[in-house]
Structure formats: C-alpha cells, structure tokens
Short mmCIF file of C-alpha atoms in Angstrom, two decimals:
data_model
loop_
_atom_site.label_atom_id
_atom_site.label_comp_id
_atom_site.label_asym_id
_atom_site.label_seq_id
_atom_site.Cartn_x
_atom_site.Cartn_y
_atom_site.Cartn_z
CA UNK A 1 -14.72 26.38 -208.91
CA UNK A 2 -11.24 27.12 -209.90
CA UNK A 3 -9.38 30.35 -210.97
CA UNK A 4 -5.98 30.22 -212.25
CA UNK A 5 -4.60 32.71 -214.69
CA UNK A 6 -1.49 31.74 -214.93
CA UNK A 7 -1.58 28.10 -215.23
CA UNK A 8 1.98 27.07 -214.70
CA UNK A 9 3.62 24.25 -211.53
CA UNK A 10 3.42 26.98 -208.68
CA UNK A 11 6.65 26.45 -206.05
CA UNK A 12 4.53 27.11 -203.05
CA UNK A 13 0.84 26.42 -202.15
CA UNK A 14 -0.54 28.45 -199.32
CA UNK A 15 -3.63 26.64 -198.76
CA UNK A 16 -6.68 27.72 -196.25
CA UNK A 17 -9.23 25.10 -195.35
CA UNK A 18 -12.28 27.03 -193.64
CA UNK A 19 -15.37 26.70 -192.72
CA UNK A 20 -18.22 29.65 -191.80
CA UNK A 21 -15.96 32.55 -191.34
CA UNK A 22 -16.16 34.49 -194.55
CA UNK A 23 -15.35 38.01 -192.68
CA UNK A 24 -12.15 36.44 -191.00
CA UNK A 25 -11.21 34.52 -194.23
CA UNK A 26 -11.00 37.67 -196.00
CA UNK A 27 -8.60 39.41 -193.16
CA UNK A 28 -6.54 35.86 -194.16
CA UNK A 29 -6.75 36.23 -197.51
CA UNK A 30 -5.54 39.91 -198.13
CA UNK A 31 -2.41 38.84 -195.65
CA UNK A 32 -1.27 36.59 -198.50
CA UNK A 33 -2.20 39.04 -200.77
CA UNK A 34 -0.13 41.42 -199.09
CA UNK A 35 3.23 39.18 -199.29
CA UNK A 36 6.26 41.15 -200.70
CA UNK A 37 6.97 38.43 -202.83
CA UNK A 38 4.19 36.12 -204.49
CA UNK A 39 6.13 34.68 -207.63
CA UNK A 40 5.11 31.31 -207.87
CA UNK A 41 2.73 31.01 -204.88
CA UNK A 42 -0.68 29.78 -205.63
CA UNK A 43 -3.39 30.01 -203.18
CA UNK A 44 -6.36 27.52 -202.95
CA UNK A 45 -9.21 28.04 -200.25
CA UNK A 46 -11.20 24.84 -199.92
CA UNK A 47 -14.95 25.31 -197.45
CA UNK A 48 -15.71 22.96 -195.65
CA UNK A 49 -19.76 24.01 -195.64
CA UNK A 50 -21.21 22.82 -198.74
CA UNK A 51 -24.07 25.07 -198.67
CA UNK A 52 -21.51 28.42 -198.33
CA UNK A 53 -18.99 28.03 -200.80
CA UNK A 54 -19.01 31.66 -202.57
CA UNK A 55 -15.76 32.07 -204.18
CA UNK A 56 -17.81 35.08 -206.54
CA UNK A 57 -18.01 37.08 -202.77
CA UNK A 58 -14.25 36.91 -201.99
CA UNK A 59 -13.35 38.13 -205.65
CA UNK A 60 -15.55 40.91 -205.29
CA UNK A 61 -14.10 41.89 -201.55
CA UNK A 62 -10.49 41.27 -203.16
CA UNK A 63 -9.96 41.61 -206.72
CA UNK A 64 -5.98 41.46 -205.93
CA UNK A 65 -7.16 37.96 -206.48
CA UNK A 66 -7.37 38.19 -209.97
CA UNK A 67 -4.19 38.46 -209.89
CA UNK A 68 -2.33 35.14 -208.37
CA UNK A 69 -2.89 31.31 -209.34
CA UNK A 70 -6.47 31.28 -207.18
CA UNK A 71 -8.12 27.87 -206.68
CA UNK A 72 -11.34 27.82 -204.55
CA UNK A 73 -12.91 24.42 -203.70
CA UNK A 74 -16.25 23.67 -202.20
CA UNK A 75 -16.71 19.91 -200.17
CA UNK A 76 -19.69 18.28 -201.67
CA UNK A 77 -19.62 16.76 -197.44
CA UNK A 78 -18.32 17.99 -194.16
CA UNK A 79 -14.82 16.38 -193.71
CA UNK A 80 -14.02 17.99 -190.19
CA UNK A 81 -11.61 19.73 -189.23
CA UNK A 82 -8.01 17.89 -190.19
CA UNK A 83 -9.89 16.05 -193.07
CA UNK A 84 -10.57 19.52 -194.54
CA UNK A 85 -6.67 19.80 -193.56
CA UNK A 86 -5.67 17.24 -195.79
CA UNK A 87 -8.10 17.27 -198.89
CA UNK A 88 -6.47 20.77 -198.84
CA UNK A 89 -3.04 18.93 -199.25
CA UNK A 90 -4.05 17.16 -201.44
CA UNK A 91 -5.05 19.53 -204.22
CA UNK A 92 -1.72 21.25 -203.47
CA UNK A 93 0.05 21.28 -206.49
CA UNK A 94 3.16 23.68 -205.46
CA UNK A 95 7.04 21.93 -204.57
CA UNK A 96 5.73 23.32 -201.17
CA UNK A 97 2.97 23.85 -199.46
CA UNK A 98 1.76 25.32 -195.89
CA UNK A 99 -1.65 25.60 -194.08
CA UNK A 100 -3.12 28.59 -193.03
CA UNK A 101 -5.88 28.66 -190.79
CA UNK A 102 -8.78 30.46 -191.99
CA UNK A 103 -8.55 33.09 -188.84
CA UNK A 104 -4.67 33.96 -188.82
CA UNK A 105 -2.92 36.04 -190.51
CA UNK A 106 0.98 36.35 -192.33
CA UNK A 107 3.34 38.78 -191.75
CA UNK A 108 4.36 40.44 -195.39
CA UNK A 109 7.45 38.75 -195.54
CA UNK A 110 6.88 35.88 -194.41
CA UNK A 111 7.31 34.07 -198.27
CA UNK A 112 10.35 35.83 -198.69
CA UNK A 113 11.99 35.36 -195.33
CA UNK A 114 11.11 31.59 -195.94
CA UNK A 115 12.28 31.54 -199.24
CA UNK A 116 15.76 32.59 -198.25
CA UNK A 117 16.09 30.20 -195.66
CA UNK A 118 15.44 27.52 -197.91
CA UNK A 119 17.74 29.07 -200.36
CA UNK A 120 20.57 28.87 -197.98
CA UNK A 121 19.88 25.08 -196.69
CA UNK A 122 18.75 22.90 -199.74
CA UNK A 123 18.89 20.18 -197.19
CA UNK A 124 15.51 21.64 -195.40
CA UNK A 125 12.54 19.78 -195.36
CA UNK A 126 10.46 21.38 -193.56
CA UNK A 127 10.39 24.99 -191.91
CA UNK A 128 8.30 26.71 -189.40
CA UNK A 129 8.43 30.07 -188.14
CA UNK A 130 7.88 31.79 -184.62
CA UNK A 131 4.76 33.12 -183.83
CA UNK A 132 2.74 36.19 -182.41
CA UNK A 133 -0.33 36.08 -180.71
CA UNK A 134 -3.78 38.39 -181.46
CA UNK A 135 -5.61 38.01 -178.56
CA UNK A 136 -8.96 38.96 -179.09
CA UNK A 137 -10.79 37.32 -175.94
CA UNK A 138 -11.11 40.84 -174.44
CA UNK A 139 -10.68 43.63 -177.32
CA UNK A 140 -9.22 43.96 -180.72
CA UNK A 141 -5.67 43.23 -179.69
CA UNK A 142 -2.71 44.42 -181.92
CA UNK A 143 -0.90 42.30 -184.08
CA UNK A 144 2.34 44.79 -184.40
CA UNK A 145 2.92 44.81 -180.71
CA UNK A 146 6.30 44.02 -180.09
CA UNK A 147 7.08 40.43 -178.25
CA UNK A 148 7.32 40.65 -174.22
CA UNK A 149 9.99 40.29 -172.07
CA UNK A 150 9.73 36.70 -171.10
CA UNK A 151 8.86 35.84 -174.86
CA UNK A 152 12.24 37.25 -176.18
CA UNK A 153 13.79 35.88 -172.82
CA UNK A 154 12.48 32.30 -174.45
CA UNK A 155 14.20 33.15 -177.41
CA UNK A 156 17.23 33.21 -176.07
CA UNK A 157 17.42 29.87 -174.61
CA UNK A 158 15.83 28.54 -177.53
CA UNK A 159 17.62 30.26 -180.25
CA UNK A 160 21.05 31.77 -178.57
CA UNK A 161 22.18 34.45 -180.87
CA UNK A 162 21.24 32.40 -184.55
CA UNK A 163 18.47 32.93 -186.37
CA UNK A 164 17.23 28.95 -186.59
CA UNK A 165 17.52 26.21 -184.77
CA UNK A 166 16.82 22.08 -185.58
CA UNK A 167 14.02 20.41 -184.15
CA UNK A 168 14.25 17.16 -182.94
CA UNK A 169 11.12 14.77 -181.52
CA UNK A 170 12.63 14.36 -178.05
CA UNK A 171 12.18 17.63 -177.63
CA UNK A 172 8.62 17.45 -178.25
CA UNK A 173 7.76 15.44 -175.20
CA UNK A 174 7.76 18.92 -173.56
CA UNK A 175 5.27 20.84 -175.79
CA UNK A 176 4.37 21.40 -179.62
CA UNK A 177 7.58 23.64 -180.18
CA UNK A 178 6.74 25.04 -183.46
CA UNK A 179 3.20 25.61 -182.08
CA UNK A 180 0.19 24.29 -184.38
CA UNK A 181 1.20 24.26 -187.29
CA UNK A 182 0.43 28.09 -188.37
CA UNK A 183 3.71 28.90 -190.48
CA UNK A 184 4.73 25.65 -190.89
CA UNK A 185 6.05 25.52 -194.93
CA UNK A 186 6.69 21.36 -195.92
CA UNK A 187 8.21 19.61 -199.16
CA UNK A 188 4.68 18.68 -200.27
CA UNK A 189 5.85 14.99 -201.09
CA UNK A 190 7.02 14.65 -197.28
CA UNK A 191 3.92 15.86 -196.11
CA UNK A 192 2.27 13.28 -197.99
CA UNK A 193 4.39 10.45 -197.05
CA UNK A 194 4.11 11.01 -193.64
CA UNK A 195 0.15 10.74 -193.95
CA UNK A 196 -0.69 14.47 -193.01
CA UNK A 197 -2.97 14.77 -190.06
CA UNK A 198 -4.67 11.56 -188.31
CA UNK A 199 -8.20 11.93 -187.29
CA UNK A 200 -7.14 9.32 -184.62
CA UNK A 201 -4.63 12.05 -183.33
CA UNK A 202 -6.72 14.89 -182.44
CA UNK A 203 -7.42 17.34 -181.43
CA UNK A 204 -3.69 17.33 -181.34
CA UNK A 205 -3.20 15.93 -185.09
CA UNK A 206 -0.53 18.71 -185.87
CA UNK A 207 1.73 17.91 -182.80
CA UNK A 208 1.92 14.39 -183.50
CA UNK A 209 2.46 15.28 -187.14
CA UNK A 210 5.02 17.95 -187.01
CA UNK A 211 6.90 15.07 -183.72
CA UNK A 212 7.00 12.83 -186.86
CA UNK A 213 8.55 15.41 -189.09
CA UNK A 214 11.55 16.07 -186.50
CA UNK A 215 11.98 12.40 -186.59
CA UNK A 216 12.38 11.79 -189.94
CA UNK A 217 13.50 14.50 -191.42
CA UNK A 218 15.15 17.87 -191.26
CA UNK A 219 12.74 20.41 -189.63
CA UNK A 220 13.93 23.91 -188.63
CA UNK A 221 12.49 26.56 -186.97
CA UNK A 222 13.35 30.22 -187.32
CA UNK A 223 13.88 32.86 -184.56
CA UNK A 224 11.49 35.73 -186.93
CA UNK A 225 8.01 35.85 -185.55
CA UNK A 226 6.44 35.73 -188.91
CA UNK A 227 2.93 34.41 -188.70
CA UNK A 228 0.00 35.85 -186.55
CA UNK A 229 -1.85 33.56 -184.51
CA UNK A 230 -5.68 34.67 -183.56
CA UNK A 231 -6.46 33.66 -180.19
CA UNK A 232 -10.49 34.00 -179.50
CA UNK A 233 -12.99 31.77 -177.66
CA UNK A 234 -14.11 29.28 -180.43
CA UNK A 235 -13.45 25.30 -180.05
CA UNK A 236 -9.75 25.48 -179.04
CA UNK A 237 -11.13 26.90 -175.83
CA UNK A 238 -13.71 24.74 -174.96
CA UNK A 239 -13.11 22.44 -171.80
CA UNK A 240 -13.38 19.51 -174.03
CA UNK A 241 -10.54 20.32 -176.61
CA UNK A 242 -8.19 21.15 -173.77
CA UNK A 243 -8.88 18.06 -171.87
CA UNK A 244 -8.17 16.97 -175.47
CA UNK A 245 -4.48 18.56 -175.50
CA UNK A 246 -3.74 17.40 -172.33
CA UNK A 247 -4.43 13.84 -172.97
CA UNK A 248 -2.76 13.57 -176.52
CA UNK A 249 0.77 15.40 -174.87
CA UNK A 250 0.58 12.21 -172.04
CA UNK A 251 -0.05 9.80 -174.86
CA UNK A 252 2.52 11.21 -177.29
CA UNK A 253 5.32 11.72 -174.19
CA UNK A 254 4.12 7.57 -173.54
CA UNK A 255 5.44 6.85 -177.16
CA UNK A 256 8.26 8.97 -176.92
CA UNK A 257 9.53 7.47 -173.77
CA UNK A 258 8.37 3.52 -174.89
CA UNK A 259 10.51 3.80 -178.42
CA UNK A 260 13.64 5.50 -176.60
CA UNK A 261 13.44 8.58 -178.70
CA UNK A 262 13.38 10.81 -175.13
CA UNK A 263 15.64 10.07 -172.56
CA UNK A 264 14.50 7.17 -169.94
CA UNK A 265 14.92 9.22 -166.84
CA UNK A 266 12.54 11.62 -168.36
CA UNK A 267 9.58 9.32 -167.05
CA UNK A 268 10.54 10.78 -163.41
CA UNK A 269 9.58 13.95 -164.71
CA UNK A 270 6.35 13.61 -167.02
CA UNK A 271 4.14 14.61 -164.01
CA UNK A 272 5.42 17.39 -163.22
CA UNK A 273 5.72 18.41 -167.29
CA UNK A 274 2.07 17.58 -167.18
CA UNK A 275 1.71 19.58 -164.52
CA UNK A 276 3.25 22.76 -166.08
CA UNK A 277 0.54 22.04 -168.94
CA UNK A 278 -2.05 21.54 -166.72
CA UNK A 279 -1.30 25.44 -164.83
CA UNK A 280 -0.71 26.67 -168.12
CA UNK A 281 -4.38 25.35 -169.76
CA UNK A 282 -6.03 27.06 -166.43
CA UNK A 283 -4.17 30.47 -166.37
CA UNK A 284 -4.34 30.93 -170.03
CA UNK A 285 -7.93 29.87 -171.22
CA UNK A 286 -9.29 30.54 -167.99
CA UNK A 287 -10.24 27.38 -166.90
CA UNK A 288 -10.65 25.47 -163.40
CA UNK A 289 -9.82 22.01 -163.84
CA UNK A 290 -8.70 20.23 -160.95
CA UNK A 291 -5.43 18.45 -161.20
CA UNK A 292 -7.14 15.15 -159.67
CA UNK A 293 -10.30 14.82 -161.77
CA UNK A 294 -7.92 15.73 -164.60
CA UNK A 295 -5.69 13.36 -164.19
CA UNK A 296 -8.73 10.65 -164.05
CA UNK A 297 -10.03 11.72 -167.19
CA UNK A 298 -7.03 11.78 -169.24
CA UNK A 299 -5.39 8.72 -167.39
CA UNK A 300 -2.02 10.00 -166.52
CA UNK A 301 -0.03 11.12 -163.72
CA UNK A 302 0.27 14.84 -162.83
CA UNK A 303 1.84 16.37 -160.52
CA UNK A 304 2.71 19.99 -159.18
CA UNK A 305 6.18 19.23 -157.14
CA UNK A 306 9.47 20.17 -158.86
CA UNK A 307 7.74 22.62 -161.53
CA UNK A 308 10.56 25.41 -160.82
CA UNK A 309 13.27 22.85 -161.86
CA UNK A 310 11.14 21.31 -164.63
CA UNK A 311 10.72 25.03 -166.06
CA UNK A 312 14.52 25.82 -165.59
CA UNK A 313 15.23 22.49 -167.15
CA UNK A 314 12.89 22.92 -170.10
CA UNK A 315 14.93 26.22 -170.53
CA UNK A 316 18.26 24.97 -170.66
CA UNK A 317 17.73 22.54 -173.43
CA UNK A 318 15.75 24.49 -175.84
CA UNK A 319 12.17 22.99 -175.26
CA UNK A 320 9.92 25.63 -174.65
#
C-alpha cells in the first residue's frame, strides 16, 4: 500500500521495519509525528508479518499521517530481522535515511538538531546521536528522566566540553559506541555501498556495520541524547542473543586486531575487555553465565584481572 500526498524526492527517510507490535508501533509513529520540523521527511513502515499488514488501522489511530509523505509496505515473506532492515533501505528514497526500531521512540527535535549538524559539516556522512534508555523490565519507566551521574560522567571523557565527536573503528574494538543503530541518520548511497546489515553478522549486524562506517567514512556522534531506546525482555534478552553479542565483539576485536586497524598491544587486553562485557551482560540483563562455559561457547579468551585499568583506560580514550 502506499500513501504519499506530496509526491516530491523527500531529503530524509525515517524508515520503521516491524513486525507484531502494532500498539508500540503507534507510540513510534506519533514520535515522528511529533518532530518540530518534518519538511521533507518521508516515513515508510514496512511489516514484516504478511498476514498483519493494516496500514487502514494506523491512519485511523493517527490521522497526523495524512499529513507527511507516508509509505506502508507489507512482505509478501518473512525476511527476519536485518533483512526487514534492509528491504526497508531499500525503498528509501530520501538523500538520507535512518532506522527506527518499531519499539523506540524520537525526541522532538531530533530532525532538527540533526539537520543543523549536517548543515554545519557538509563533509558528514553519517551521524548518530546519544541515547536514553526506557526501561520497562520492572514498570513504565520515564523517558524525560534526566541522564545519571556516571552517564554524564561518560560524557565527559567521551565528549570533553564539544558537542560531537569522530568515530573511528579502533575504537570499536571496545563496544558498539553509537549503540545499535537507534538514531543513526546515513547518506542513503553510503549505506548502500557498504551492503547494509549482513545476516552473517548477527545478531550484531549493526556493530559491524556502523565499525565499517568509521572506517570508511566520516561518522560523528553528537553529545544530545536525542533518541529513546526501549529496553524490555523480548529477544535482545534472551541467553541466546547475548551469547550472540558476546561472540560477534571477540570476532569483530579478531579482525580489528588481524588488519592493524587497533593497536597490536591491544591483544594483551581483549580478555579482560571481554571480561568487562561479560559482567556487564550478567548485571544488566540479569543473567548467570559463567565466565568459563562462556568462554567455551563463544571460543575466546576472557578474563576478569586488570578490569579497573581496562575501565580507566577505556575512559581516557573516548571508548565507552
């Protein structure tokens, strides 16, 4: 099905591939809807259930729809999860384009802010913003609570006192920096050219993807926490996907190290990096894994020694 009043090139394409979650899609939806500044934006939703496509139910829940460039797709088969990704990016038809998970939400300014940023630095290729995090595991959560402490004490050792900073792929041996994509606005012919997301590469398809885009071209990421990321038990926190996570940051930190894009003498410290992952997986999704059976499974070393230093270290470079 496809809706588009207006019919003209749209600059940006803020595109939501979903699947079964109709009453969080609509929360999504009326975030965009609720952008300060939607000139040129066209949205296109693209289900990945081809028996539940209803784009006739989200016009009725939000006529504002009527409104903007609206395309709504419907697969005719289930292309999982990053294939639904990228047949999204591919009926993109904006300059830009970003994904938006079908469960998040955007700040209101989140266009504009990234519309002046790109304004300022024609150079840009790519720009992602900081996050928040709803965390709905236990409650409702609150999505205007300001950040914490030790999250604006990351800030400043990420950021300093400017408002962006450059990303580059060493530093994503320690982590996905710019988080999973959520916020993440790309020229759409880079995107393409880089191959969007691998099935081969998940779960983790958008860290190696956005570890390509700091290699190749110029990615920046802003201090402004302008994209809301729902946290909730659903696959990311099954024991399987983390195991997942855990195995593709060994493999990635492998390739990093092999092609001398991170430091040599870095290899003395991937255990202990994987380590810090490792505690972080168990304390955050509430898990138990032991650090020996893990390391079986996922075939790499990991190690708790050193993790202090590791932490200061990841600190005082930027990567956290």
């Amino acid at each position: 099905m496809r809706i588009d009043p207006r019919g003209t090139k749209p600059t940006l394409t803020i595109a939501i591939p979903t699947y079964r979650r109709p009453g969080l899609l609509e929360e999504t939806v009326a975030s965009v809807l609720a952008q300060t500044d939607l000139d040129g934006v066209e949205l296109v939703i693209v289900e990945d259930d081809p028996g539940s496509a209803d784009a006739d139910r989200l016009l009725a829940a939000l006529p504002g729809l009527r409104d903007i460039a609206f395309r709504y797709y419907g697969n005719a088969i289930n292309a999982g999860l990053f294939g639904n990704w990228n047949r999204s990016l591919s009926l993109a038809r904006g300059e830009w384009v970003t994904i938006l998970n079908d469960d998040d939400l955007l700040d209101p300014v989140f266009v504009a802010t990234i519309r002046r940023t790109l304004s300022a630095d024609p150079a840009i290729d790519a720009v992602a913003c900081s996050l928040r995090f709803l965390d709905q595991r236990a409650g409702v959560g609150d999505p205007t609570a300001p950040l914490s402490r030790a999250e604006k004490l990351r800030n400043l050792f990420r950021f300093g006192l400017s408002k962006t900073r450059r990303l580059r792929p060493a530093q994503m041996f320690f982590g996905s920096l710019a988080g999973s994509g959520l916020g993440l606005i790309v020229r759409t012919e880079v995107i393409r050219a880089l191959g969007g997301y691998r099935a081969a590469d998940c779960p983790s398809a958008d860290y190696f993807f956005m570890t390509r885009l700091a290699r190749y071209h110029r990615f920046v990421q802003l201090r402004a926490p302008l994209a809301i990321s729902r946290v909730d038990t659903n696959v990311s926190s099954r024991p399987e996907t983390q195991l997942g996570f855990l195995r593709c940051q060994a493999r990635l930190q492998d390739a990093l190290l092999d092609s001398g894009i991170a430091p040599r003498w870095w290899r003395h410290i991937q255990a202990s990096t994987m380590g810090i992952a490792l505690r972080h997986t168990n304390r955050y999704w509430n898990q138990a894994f032991d650090r020996e059976d893990v390391a079986r499974t996922i075939d790499a070393t990991i190690s708790f020694r050193h993790l202090r230093a590791v932490r200061w270290y990841r600190l005082l470079i930027g990567a956290v």
